[in-house]
Short mmCIF file of N, CA and C in Angstrom, two decimals:
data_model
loop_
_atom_site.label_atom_id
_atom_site.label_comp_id
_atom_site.label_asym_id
_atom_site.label_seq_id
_atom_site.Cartn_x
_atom_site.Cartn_y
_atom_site.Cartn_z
N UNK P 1 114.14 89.84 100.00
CA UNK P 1 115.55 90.06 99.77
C UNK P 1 116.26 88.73 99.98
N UNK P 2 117.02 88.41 99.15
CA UNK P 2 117.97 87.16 99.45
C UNK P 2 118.90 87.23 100.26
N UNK P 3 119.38 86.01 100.84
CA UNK P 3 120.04 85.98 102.00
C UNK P 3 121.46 86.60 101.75
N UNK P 4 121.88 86.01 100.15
CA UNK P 4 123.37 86.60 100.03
C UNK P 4 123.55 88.27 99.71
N UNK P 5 122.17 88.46 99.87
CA UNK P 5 122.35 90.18 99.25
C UNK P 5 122.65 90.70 100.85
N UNK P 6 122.29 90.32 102.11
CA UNK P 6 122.29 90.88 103.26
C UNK P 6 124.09 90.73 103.71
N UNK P 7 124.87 89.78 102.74
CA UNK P 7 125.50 89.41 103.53
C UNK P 7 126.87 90.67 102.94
N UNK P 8 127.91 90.70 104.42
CA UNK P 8 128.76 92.04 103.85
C UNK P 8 129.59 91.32 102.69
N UNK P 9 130.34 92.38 101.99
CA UNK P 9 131.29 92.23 100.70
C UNK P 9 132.39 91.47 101.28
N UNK P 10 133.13 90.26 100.74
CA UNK P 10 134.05 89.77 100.91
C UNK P 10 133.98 88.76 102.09
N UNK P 11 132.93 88.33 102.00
CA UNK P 11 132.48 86.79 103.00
C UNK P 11 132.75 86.48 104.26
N UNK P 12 132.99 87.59 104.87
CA UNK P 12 133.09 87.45 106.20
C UNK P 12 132.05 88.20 107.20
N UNK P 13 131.74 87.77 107.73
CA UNK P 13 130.19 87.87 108.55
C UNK P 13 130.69 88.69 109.46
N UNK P 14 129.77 89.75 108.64
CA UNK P 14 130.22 91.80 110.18
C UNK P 14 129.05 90.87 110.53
N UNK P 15 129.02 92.08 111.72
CA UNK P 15 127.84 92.05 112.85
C UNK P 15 126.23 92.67 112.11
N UNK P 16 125.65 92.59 112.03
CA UNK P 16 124.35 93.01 111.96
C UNK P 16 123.80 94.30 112.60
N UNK P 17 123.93 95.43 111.80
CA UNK P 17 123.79 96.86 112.42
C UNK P 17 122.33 96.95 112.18
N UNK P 18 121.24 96.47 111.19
CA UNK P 18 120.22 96.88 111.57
C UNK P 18 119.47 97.09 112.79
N UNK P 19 118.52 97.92 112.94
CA UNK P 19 117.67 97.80 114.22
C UNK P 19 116.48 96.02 114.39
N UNK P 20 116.16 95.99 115.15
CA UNK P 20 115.15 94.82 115.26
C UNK P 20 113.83 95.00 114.37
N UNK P 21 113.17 96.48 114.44
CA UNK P 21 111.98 96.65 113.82
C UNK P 21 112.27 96.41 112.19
N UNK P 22 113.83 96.95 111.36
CA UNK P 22 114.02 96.82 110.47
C UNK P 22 114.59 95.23 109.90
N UNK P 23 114.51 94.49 110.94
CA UNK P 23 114.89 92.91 110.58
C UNK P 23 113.35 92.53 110.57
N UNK P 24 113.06 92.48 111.35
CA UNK P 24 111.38 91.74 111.42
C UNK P 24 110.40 92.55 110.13
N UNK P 25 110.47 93.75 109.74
CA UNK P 25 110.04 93.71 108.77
C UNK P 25 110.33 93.49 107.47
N UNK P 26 111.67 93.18 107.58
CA UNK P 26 112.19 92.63 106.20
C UNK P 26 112.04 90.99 106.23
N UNK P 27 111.65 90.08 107.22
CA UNK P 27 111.37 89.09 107.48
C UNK P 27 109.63 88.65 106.72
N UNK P 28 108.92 89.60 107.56
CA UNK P 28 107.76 90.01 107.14
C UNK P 28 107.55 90.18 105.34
N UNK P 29 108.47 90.98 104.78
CA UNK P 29 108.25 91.25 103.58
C UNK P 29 108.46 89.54 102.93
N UNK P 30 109.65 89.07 102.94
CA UNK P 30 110.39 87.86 102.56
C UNK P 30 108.88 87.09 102.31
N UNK P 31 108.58 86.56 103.28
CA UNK P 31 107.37 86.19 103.65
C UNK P 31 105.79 85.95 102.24
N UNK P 32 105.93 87.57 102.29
CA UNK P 32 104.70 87.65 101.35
C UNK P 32 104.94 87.55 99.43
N UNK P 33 104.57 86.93 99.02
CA UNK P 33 104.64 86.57 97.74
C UNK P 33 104.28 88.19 96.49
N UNK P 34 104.83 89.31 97.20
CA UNK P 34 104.59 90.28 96.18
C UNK P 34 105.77 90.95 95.59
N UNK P 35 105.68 91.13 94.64
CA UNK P 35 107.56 92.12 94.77
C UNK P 35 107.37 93.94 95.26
N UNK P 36 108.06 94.57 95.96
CA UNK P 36 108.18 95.90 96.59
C UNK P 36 107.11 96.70 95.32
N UNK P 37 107.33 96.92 94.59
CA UNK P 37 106.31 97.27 93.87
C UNK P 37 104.86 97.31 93.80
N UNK P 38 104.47 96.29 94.11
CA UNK P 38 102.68 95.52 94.09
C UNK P 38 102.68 95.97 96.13
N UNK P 39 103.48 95.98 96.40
CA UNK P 39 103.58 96.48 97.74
C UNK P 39 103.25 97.82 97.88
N UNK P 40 104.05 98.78 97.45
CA UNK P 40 103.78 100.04 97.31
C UNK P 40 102.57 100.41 97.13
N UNK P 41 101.45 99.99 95.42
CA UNK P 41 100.88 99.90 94.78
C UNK P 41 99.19 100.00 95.92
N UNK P 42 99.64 98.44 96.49
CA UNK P 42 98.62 98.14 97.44
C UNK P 42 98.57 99.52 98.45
N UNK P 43 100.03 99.58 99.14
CA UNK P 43 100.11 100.42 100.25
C UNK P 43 98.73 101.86 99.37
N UNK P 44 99.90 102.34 98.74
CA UNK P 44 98.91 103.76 97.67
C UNK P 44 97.91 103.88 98.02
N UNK P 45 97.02 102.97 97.31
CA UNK P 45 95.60 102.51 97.34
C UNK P 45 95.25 102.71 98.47
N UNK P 46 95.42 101.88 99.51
CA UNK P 46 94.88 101.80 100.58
C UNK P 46 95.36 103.17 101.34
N UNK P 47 95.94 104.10 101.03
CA UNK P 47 95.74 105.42 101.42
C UNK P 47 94.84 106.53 101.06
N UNK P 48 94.94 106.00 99.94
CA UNK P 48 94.00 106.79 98.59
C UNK P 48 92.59 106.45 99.43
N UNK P 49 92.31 105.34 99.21
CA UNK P 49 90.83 105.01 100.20
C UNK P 49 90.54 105.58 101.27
N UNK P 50 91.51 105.64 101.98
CA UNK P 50 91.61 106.40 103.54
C UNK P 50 91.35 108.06 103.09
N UNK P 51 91.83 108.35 102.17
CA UNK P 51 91.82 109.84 101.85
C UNK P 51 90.05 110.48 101.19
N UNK P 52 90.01 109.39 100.51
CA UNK P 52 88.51 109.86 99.98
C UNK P 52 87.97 109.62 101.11
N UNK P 53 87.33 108.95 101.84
CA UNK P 53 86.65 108.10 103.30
C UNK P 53 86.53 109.81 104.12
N UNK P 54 88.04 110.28 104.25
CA UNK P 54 87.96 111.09 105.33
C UNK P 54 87.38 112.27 104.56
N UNK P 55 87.33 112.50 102.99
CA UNK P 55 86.98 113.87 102.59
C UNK P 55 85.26 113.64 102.43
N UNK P 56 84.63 112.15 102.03
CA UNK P 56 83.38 112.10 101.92
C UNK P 56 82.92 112.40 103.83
N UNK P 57 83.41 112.19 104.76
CA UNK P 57 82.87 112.31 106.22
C UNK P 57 82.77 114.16 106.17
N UNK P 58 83.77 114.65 105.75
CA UNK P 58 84.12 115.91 105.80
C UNK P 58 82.52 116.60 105.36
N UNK P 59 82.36 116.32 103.83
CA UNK P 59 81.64 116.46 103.12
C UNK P 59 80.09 116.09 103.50
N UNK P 60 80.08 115.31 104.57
CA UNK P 60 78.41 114.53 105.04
C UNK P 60 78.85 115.49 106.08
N UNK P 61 79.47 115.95 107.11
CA UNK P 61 79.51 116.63 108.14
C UNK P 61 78.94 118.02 108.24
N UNK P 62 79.68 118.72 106.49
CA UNK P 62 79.34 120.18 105.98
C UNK P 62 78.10 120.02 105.55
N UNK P 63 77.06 119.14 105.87
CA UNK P 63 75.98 119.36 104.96
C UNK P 63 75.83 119.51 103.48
N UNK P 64 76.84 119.22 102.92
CA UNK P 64 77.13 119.28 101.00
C UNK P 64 76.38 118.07 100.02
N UNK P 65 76.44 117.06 101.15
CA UNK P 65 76.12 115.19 100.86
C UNK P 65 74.80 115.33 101.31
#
């Protein structure tokens, strides 16, 4: 996110209502060279993986595998 998008309407500097966890991870994001999208994308995936993982254990557990 760019700096002038954070900043309030009409150029005068409010206070900063976010929480800390929601600054540091928008710091964090800034950071990584992906746009929110390819973010998501990755995130997905890497749930999706987590999801098969836990249904193949399921599946070796039931004796089916």
């Amino acid at each position: 996110m760019e700096e002038k998008d954070r900043e309030a309407p009409g150029g005068s500097e409010a206070p900063d209502t976010r929480s800390t966890w929601q600054r540091n991870k928008e710091e964090l994001y800034d950071k990584v060279p992906l746009t929110l999208r390819q973010l998501d994308v990755i995130i997905a995936l890497g749930l999706l993986g987590l999801g098969v993982v836990a249904v193949l254990i399921f599946l070796e557990a039931s004796g089916i595998l």
